[in-house]
PDB file of C-alpha atoms in Angstrom:
ATOM      1  CA  MET N 125      -0.279   0.041   0.050  1.00 66.00           C
ATOM      2  CA  GLN N 126       1.232   3.273  -0.864  1.00 84.00           C
ATOM      3  CA  LEU N 127       0.183   6.328   0.863  1.00 92.00           C
ATOM      4  CA  TYR N 128       0.465   9.971  -0.959  1.00 95.00           C
ATOM      5  CA  ASP N 129       0.597  13.597   0.375  1.00 97.00           C
ATOM      6  CA  MET N 130      -0.643  15.616  -2.362  1.00 96.00           C
ATOM      7  CA  HIS N 131      -0.262  19.093  -1.184  1.00 98.00           C
ATOM      8  CA  SER N 132       3.105  20.593   0.860  1.00 98.00           C
ATOM      9  CA  HIS N 133       5.233  23.338   1.176  1.00 98.00           C
ATOM     10  CA  ILE N 134       7.909  21.076   1.705  1.00 97.00           C
ATOM     11  CA  LEU N 135      10.402  22.635  -1.177  1.00 98.00           C
ATOM     12  CA  PRO N 136      13.135  24.791   1.314  1.00 98.00           C
ATOM     13  CA  ALA N 137      13.503  28.165   1.005  1.00 96.00           C
ATOM     14  CA  PHE N 138      11.268  29.012  -2.083  1.00 96.00           C
ATOM     15  CA  ASP N 139       7.778  30.165  -0.237  1.00 95.00           C
ATOM     16  CA  ASP N 140       6.336  30.327   2.897  1.00 96.00           C
ATOM     17  CA  GLY N 141       6.936  26.575   3.949  1.00 96.00           C
ATOM     18  CA  ALA N 142       9.982  24.967   4.795  1.00 98.00           C
ATOM     19  CA  LYS N 143      13.018  27.719   5.436  1.00 97.00           C
ATOM     20  CA  THR N 144      15.951  25.217   5.202  1.00 98.00           C
ATOM     21  CA  ILE N 145      16.921  21.847   4.015  1.00 98.00           C
ATOM     22  CA  GLU N 146      17.072  20.827   7.493  1.00 98.00           C
ATOM     23  CA  ASP N 147      13.558  21.531   7.801  1.00 98.00           C
ATOM     24  CA  SER N 148      12.405  19.665   4.809  1.00 98.00           C
ATOM     25  CA  LEU N 149      14.084  16.814   5.706  1.00 98.00           C
ATOM     26  CA  ALA N 150      12.425  16.825   8.935  1.00 98.00           C
ATOM     27  CA  LEU N 151       9.150  17.153   7.268  1.00 98.00           C
ATOM     28  CA  ILE N 152       9.648  14.495   4.940  1.00 98.00           C
ATOM     29  CA  ASP N 153      10.791  11.945   7.646  1.00 98.00           C
ATOM     30  CA  CYS N 154       7.810  12.713   9.858  1.00 98.00           C
ATOM     31  CA  LEU N 155       5.814  11.837   7.025  1.00 98.00           C
ATOM     32  CA  LYS N 156       8.111   8.704   5.862  1.00 97.00           C
ATOM     33  CA  LYS N 157       7.431   7.444   9.583  1.00 97.00           C
ATOM     34  CA  GLN N 158       3.639   7.443   8.993  1.00 96.00           C
ATOM     35  CA  GLY N 159       4.133   5.391   6.068  1.00 96.00           C
ATOM     36  CA  VAL N 160       3.738   8.307   3.501  1.00 97.00           C
ATOM     37  CA  SER N 161       6.317   7.573   0.714  1.00 95.00           C
ATOM     38  CA  ASN N 162       5.174   9.767  -2.267  1.00 97.00           C
ATOM     39  CA  ILE N 163       5.140  13.293  -1.715  1.00 98.00           C
ATOM     40  CA  CYS N 164       4.283  16.388  -3.921  1.00 98.00           C
ATOM     41  CA  LEU N 165       5.748  19.649  -3.695  1.00 98.00           C
ATOM     42  CA  THR N 166       3.557  22.195  -4.518  1.00 98.00           C
ATOM     43  CA  PRO N 167       5.069  25.756  -3.567  1.00 98.00           C
ATOM     44  CA  HIS N 168       2.796  28.619  -4.271  1.00 98.00           C
ATOM     45  CA  TYR N 169       2.667  30.389  -7.518  1.00 98.00           C
ATOM     46  CA  TYR N 170       1.295  33.870  -7.409  1.00 98.00           C
ATOM     47  CA  THR N 171       0.761  34.301 -11.047  1.00 97.00           C
ATOM     48  CA  ASN N 172      -0.421  37.942 -10.362  1.00 96.00           C
ATOM     49  CA  GLU N 173       3.025  38.750  -8.577  1.00 96.00           C
ATOM     50  CA  ARG N 174       5.628  36.495 -10.488  1.00 95.00           C
ATOM     51  CA  SER N 175       5.927  35.752 -14.132  1.00 97.00           C
ATOM     52  CA  PHE N 176       5.572  32.098 -15.555  1.00 97.00           C
ATOM     53  CA  GLU N 177       9.207  31.891 -16.561  1.00 97.00           C
ATOM     54  CA  ASP N 178      10.541  33.091 -13.452  1.00 98.00           C
ATOM     55  CA  PHE N 179       8.647  31.028 -11.685  1.00 98.00           C
ATOM     56  CA  LEU N 180       9.691  28.126 -12.992  1.00 98.00           C
ATOM     57  CA  THR N 181      13.151  29.027 -13.023  1.00 98.00           C
ATOM     58  CA  LYS N 182      13.192  29.969  -9.348  1.00 98.00           C
ATOM     59  CA  ARG N 183      11.532  26.623  -8.640  1.00 98.00           C
ATOM     60  CA  GLN N 184      14.027  24.215 -10.644  1.00 98.00           C
ATOM     61  CA  GLN N 185      16.808  26.079  -8.942  1.00 98.00           C
ATOM     62  CA  ALA N 186      15.634  25.476  -5.345  1.00 98.00           C
ATOM     63  CA  PHE N 187      14.792  22.046  -6.632  1.00 98.00           C
ATOM     64  CA  GLU N 188      18.067  21.367  -7.816  1.00 98.00           C
ATOM     65  CA  LYS N 189      19.795  22.474  -4.525  1.00 98.00           C
ATOM     66  CA  PHE N 190      17.065  20.270  -2.520  1.00 98.00           C
ATOM     67  CA  ARG N 191      17.543  17.148  -4.786  1.00 97.00           C
ATOM     68  CA  PRO N 192      20.999  15.635  -3.754  1.00 98.00           C
ATOM     69  CA  TYR N 193      19.547  15.388   0.020  1.00 98.00           C
ATOM     70  CA  ILE N 194      16.105  13.559  -0.884  1.00 97.00           C
ATOM     71  CA  PRO N 195      16.019   9.980   0.385  1.00 96.00           C
ATOM     72  CA  GLN N 196      16.027   7.444  -1.702  1.00 94.00           C
ATOM     73  CA  ASP N 197      13.015   5.411  -0.344  1.00 96.00           C
ATOM     74  CA  VAL N 198      10.787   8.689  -1.228  1.00 97.00           C
ATOM     75  CA  ASN N 199       9.192   9.381  -4.234  1.00 97.00           C
ATOM     76  CA  ILE N 200       8.923  13.181  -4.832  1.00 97.00           C
ATOM     77  CA  VAL N 201       6.384  14.669  -7.524  1.00 97.00           C
ATOM     78  CA  LEU N 202       6.941  18.307  -8.025  1.00 98.00           C
ATOM     79  CA  GLY N 203       4.282  20.580  -8.952  1.00 98.00           C
ATOM     80  CA  ALA N 204       3.003  23.684  -7.532  1.00 98.00           C
ATOM     81  CA  GLU N 205      -0.096  25.817  -6.264  1.00 98.00           C
ATOM     82  CA  VAL N 206      -1.461  27.922  -8.573  1.00 98.00           C
ATOM     83  CA  TYR N 207      -3.233  31.075  -7.602  1.00 98.00           C
ATOM     84  CA  VAL N 208      -5.268  31.453 -10.537  1.00 98.00           C
ATOM     85  CA  THR N 209      -5.612  34.726 -12.313  1.00 97.00           C
ATOM     86  CA  ASP N 210      -6.175  36.445 -15.723  1.00 96.00           C
ATOM     87  CA  TYR N 211      -2.338  36.791 -15.715  1.00 97.00           C
ATOM     88  CA  LEU N 212      -1.733  33.177 -15.882  1.00 97.00           C
ATOM     89  CA  PHE N 213      -3.553  32.908 -19.379  1.00 97.00           C
ATOM     90  CA  ASN N 214      -1.093  35.274 -21.303  1.00 96.00           C
ATOM     91  CA  ASN N 215       0.902  32.217 -21.455  1.00 95.00           C
ATOM     92  CA  ASP N 216       0.045  30.030 -24.267  1.00 94.00           C
ATOM     93  CA  ASP N 217       2.347  27.088 -22.697  1.00 96.00           C
ATOM     94  CA  LEU N 218       1.592  26.195 -19.284  1.00 97.00           C
ATOM     95  CA  THR N 219       3.796  23.100 -19.288  1.00 95.00           C
ATOM     96  CA  GLY N 220       5.707  22.693 -16.046  1.00 97.00           C
ATOM     97  CA  ILE N 221       3.238  23.713 -13.256  1.00 97.00           C
ATOM     98  CA  THR N 222       0.997  20.169 -13.355  1.00 98.00           C
ATOM     99  CA  TYR N 223       2.004  17.440 -11.078  1.00 97.00           C
ATOM    100  CA  GLY N 224       4.933  16.109 -12.520  1.00 96.00           C
ATOM    101  CA  ASN N 225       4.351  15.121 -16.305  1.00 95.00           C
ATOM    102  CA  SER N 226       0.539  14.667 -15.585  1.00 97.00           C
ATOM    103  CA  ARG N 227      -2.245  16.961 -16.597  1.00 97.00           C
ATOM    104  CA  TYR N 228      -3.548  17.485 -12.880  1.00 98.00           C
ATOM    105  CA  ILE N 229      -3.088  21.149 -11.840  1.00 98.00           C
ATOM    106  CA  LEU N 230      -3.534  22.391  -8.070  1.00 98.00           C
ATOM    107  CA  THR N 231      -5.130  25.802  -8.460  1.00 98.00           C
ATOM    108  CA  GLU N 232      -6.259  28.106  -5.842  1.00 97.00           C
ATOM    109  CA  TYR N 233      -8.676  31.106  -6.009  1.00 97.00           C
ATOM    110  CA  PRO N 234     -10.105  33.526  -3.341  1.00 96.00           C
ATOM    111  CA  TYR N 235     -11.542  32.007  -0.482  1.00 96.00           C
ATOM    112  CA  ASN N 236     -14.398  34.442  -0.517  1.00 97.00           C
ATOM    113  CA  SER N 237     -14.983  33.156  -4.287  1.00 96.00           C
ATOM    114  CA  GLN N 238     -18.705  32.549  -5.095  1.00 96.00           C
ATOM    115  CA  PHE N 239     -17.474  30.693  -8.081  1.00 96.00           C
ATOM    116  CA  GLY N 240     -19.087  32.661 -10.476  1.00 96.00           C
ATOM    117  CA  GLU N 241     -19.085  33.308 -14.406  1.00 96.00           C
ATOM    118  CA  LYS N 242     -15.560  34.807 -14.401  1.00 95.00           C
ATOM    119  CA  THR N 243     -13.924  31.899 -12.093  1.00 96.00           C
ATOM    120  CA  MET N 244     -15.763  29.272 -14.205  1.00 96.00           C
ATOM    121  CA  GLN N 245     -14.302  30.839 -17.435  1.00 96.00           C
ATOM    122  CA  LYS N 246     -10.734  29.958 -15.734  1.00 96.00           C
ATOM    123  CA  PHE N 247     -12.032  26.523 -15.315  1.00 95.00           C
ATOM    124  CA  TYR N 248     -12.869  25.728 -18.597  1.00 96.00           C
ATOM    125  CA  ALA N 249      -9.752  27.657 -19.784  1.00 96.00           C
ATOM    126  CA  LEU N 250      -7.575  25.105 -18.005  1.00 97.00           C
ATOM    127  CA  ILE N 251      -9.713  21.888 -18.951  1.00 97.00           C
ATOM    128  CA  GLN N 252     -10.360  22.830 -22.777  1.00 96.00           C
ATOM    129  CA  ASN N 253      -7.638  24.968 -23.823  1.00 96.00           C
ATOM    130  CA  HIS N 254      -4.744  23.293 -21.777  1.00 97.00           C
ATOM    131  CA  ARG N 255      -6.227  20.094 -21.411  1.00 97.00           C
ATOM    132  CA  PHE N 256      -5.618  20.074 -17.620  1.00 98.00           C
ATOM    133  CA  ILE N 257      -7.493  18.503 -14.742  1.00 98.00           C
ATOM    134  CA  PRO N 258      -7.927  21.357 -12.047  1.00 98.00           C
ATOM    135  CA  VAL N 259      -7.700  20.246  -8.600  1.00 98.00           C
ATOM    136  CA  ILE N 260      -9.389  22.434  -5.718  1.00 98.00           C
ATOM    137  CA  PRO N 261      -7.225  22.169  -2.581  1.00 97.00           C
ATOM    138  CA  HIS N 262      -8.660  22.786   0.984  1.00 97.00           C
ATOM    139  CA  VAL N 263     -12.000  22.541   0.131  1.00 98.00           C
ATOM    140  CA  GLU N 264     -13.016  23.294   3.473  1.00 97.00           C
ATOM    141  CA  ARG N 265     -11.671  26.799   3.130  1.00 97.00           C
ATOM    142  CA  TYR N 266     -14.213  27.921   0.364  1.00 98.00           C
ATOM    143  CA  ARG N 267     -17.232  28.605   2.316  1.00 96.00           C
ATOM    144  CA  TYR N 268     -19.561  28.826  -0.889  1.00 97.00           C
ATOM    145  CA  LEU N 269     -18.468  25.291  -1.872  1.00 97.00           C
ATOM    146  CA  THR N 270     -18.960  23.547   1.509  1.00 97.00           C
ATOM    147  CA  ASP N 271     -22.438  25.302   1.829  1.00 96.00           C
ATOM    148  CA  ASN N 272     -23.197  24.191  -1.882  1.00 97.00           C
ATOM    149  CA  PRO N 273     -22.525  20.636  -1.974  1.00 97.00           C
ATOM    150  CA  ASP N 274     -24.800  20.578  -5.043  1.00 97.00           C
ATOM    151  CA  PHE N 275     -22.184  22.762  -6.716  1.00 97.00           C
ATOM    152  CA  ILE N 276     -19.392  20.855  -6.112  1.00 98.00           C
ATOM    153  CA  GLU N 277     -20.595  18.001  -7.724  1.00 97.00           C
ATOM    154  CA  GLU N 278     -21.188  20.180 -10.678  1.00 96.00           C
ATOM    155  CA  LEU N 279     -17.383  20.835 -10.599  1.00 97.00           C
ATOM    156  CA  LYS N 280     -16.876  17.330 -10.088  1.00 96.00           C
ATOM    157  CA  ASP N 281     -18.919  16.370 -13.203  1.00 96.00           C
ATOM    158  CA  ILE N 282     -16.640  18.282 -15.329  1.00 95.00           C
ATOM    159  CA  GLY N 283     -13.590  16.952 -14.153  1.00 95.00           C
ATOM    160  CA  VAL N 284     -12.732  18.939 -11.088  1.00 97.00           C
ATOM    161  CA  ILE N 285     -10.953  17.031  -8.177  1.00 97.00           C
ATOM    162  CA  ILE N 286     -11.204  18.033  -4.480  1.00 98.00           C
ATOM    163  CA  GLN N 287      -8.760  18.043  -2.008  1.00 97.00           C
ATOM    164  CA  THR N 288      -9.025  18.449   1.545  1.00 96.00           C
ATOM    165  CA  ASN N 289      -6.750  18.954   4.623  1.00 97.00           C
ATOM    166  CA  VAL N 290      -5.583  16.165   7.081  1.00 97.00           C
ATOM    167  CA  SER N 291      -5.833  18.679  10.107  1.00 97.00           C
ATOM    168  CA  ASN N 292      -9.795  18.689   9.559  1.00 96.00           C
ATOM    169  CA  TYR N 293      -9.845  15.144  10.656  1.00 95.00           C
ATOM    170  CA  ALA N 294      -7.319  15.188  13.539  1.00 94.00           C
ATOM    171  CA  ASP N 295      -8.105  14.623  17.135  1.00 93.00           C
ATOM    172  CA  LYS N 296      -8.554  17.848  18.050  1.00 93.00           C
ATOM    173  CA  ALA N 297     -10.500  19.366  15.136  1.00 94.00           C
ATOM    174  CA  PRO N 298     -13.596  20.468  15.727  1.00 93.00           C
ATOM    175  CA  PHE N 299     -16.456  17.915  15.922  1.00 89.00           C
ATOM    176  CA  PHE N 300     -18.696  20.453  13.650  1.00 90.00           C
ATOM    177  CA  LYS N 301     -16.011  20.956  10.983  1.00 90.00           C
ATOM    178  CA  LYS N 302     -15.576  17.139  10.934  1.00 91.00           C
ATOM    179  CA  ARG N 303     -19.284  16.577  10.429  1.00 90.00           C
ATOM    180  CA  ARG N 304     -19.954  18.942   7.756  1.00 92.00           C
ATOM    181  CA  LEU N 305     -17.071  17.484   5.903  1.00 94.00           C
ATOM    182  CA  MET N 306     -18.049  14.061   6.595  1.00 93.00           C
ATOM    183  CA  LYS N 307     -21.249  14.801   4.943  1.00 92.00           C
ATOM    184  CA  LEU N 308     -19.223  15.953   1.505  1.00 94.00           C
ATOM    185  CA  ILE N 309     -17.241  12.322   1.901  1.00 92.00           C
ATOM    186  CA  ASP N 310     -20.268  10.238   2.494  1.00 91.00           C
ATOM    187  CA  ALA N 311     -21.424  12.192  -0.724  1.00 93.00           C
ATOM    188  CA  GLY N 312     -18.686  11.151  -3.018  1.00 93.00           C
ATOM    189  CA  LEU N 313     -17.687  14.863  -3.034  1.00 96.00           C
ATOM    190  CA  ILE N 314     -14.069  15.157  -1.641  1.00 94.00           C
ATOM    191  CA  ASP N 315     -11.349  12.872  -3.308  1.00 94.00           C
ATOM    192  CA  ILE N 316      -7.735  13.403  -2.450  1.00 93.00           C
ATOM    193  CA  LEU N 317      -5.846  14.259   1.268  1.00 92.00           C
ATOM    194  CA  GLY N 318      -3.131  16.557   1.383  1.00 96.00           C
ATOM    195  CA  THR N 319      -1.368  17.655   4.845  1.00 98.00           C
ATOM    196  CA  ASP N 320      -0.425  21.316   3.420  1.00 98.00           C
ATOM    197  CA  ALA N 321       2.620  21.159   5.400  1.00 98.00           C
ATOM    198  CA  HIS N 322       4.503  24.339   5.934  1.00 98.00           C
ATOM    199  CA  SER N 323       6.149  23.244   9.019  1.00 97.00           C
ATOM    200  CA  PHE N 324       5.527  21.671  12.403  1.00 97.00           C
ATOM    201  CA  SER N 325       3.694  24.712  13.386  1.00 97.00           C
ATOM    202  CA  HIS N 326       1.732  25.517  10.327  1.00 96.00           C
ATOM    203  CA  ASN N 327      -0.218  22.330   9.422  1.00 96.00           C
ATOM    204  CA  THR N 328       2.117  20.120  10.755  1.00 97.00           C
ATOM    205  CA  PRO N 329       2.199  16.524   8.898  1.00 97.00           C
ATOM    206  CA  GLU N 330       2.439  15.089  12.488  1.00 97.00           C
ATOM    207  CA  LEU N 331      -1.843  14.922  11.936  1.00 97.00           C
ATOM    208  CA  TYR N 332      -1.691  12.457   8.910  1.00 97.00           C
ATOM    209  CA  SER N 333      -1.915   9.451  10.785  1.00 95.00           C
ATOM    210  CA  GLN N 334      -4.611  10.655  13.024  1.00 95.00           C
ATOM    211  CA  ALA N 335      -6.919  11.694   9.852  1.00 94.00           C
ATOM    212  CA  LYS N 336      -6.060   8.464   8.258  1.00 91.00           C
ATOM    213  CA  THR N 337      -7.387   6.780  11.492  1.00 90.00           C
ATOM    214  CA  PHE N 338     -10.372   8.737  11.225  1.00 90.00           C
ATOM    215  CA  LEU N 339     -11.009   8.425   7.585  1.00 87.00           C
ATOM    216  CA  LYS N 340     -10.493   4.476   7.097  1.00 80.00           C
ATOM    217  CA  ASN N 341     -13.940   3.640   6.805  1.00 67.00           C
ATOM    218  CA  ALA N 342     -14.503   6.749   4.285  1.00 55.00           C
ATOM    219  CA  ALA N 343     -13.957   4.625   0.886  1.00 52.00           C
ATOM    220  CA  ASN N 344     -14.005   7.437  -0.991  1.00 51.00           C
ATOM    221  CA  ILE N 345     -10.695   9.324   0.298  1.00 54.00           C
ATOM    222  CA  SER N 346      -8.060   8.612  -1.981  1.00 53.00           C
ATOM    223  CA  LEU N 347      -4.924   7.473   0.353  1.00 48.00           C
ATOM    224  CA  THR N 348      -3.494   4.768  -1.804  1.00 46.00           C
ATOM    225  CA  LYS N 349      -2.888   3.860  -5.214  1.00 42.00           C
TER     226      LYS N 349
END
């Protein structure tokens, strides 16, 4: 059985996640001890603040510095958490910001988004023009989505993948939040887990096992491959 962390900020010295190589290795070791052997590095890409070429160049430089230290028994997939704005679509070719060589792209929007016409146009541009499969991270942060499960179903109908953070299912997570999200899981509206790990004080990966235990009977969550 292979366990995955589909969303992390473990790439060192790049965004607001791990600051040093030592920090990154400690976070990876924490996940390894919980049986997670496949880790996606998804640093923030704010498309309204940085050019596409600059992001790819700087991310690759950071990854090359980190590569020699990556444990051999861990599979690392390089990606990005892409804050989708109109600026992104100034680029005809968006190769390089998906999960590895896949067509899946981790996308982020304003948390107060009502997912109106302009936002949906961005989804369709990613899907139809670039043949990508959008993934929405930490769905619990989008109040509109959690209040409107029928709309989540519409997103899934066009191919969108829904991710949730493990912290919401940890032992100390509020019961009302667990109950709200379990309704979405029971309805088959949440697909994958991620730690969104930045450090041991910000979305600590230590909670992965707690979430796994809590969700072990929720067959619709993709923990394994």
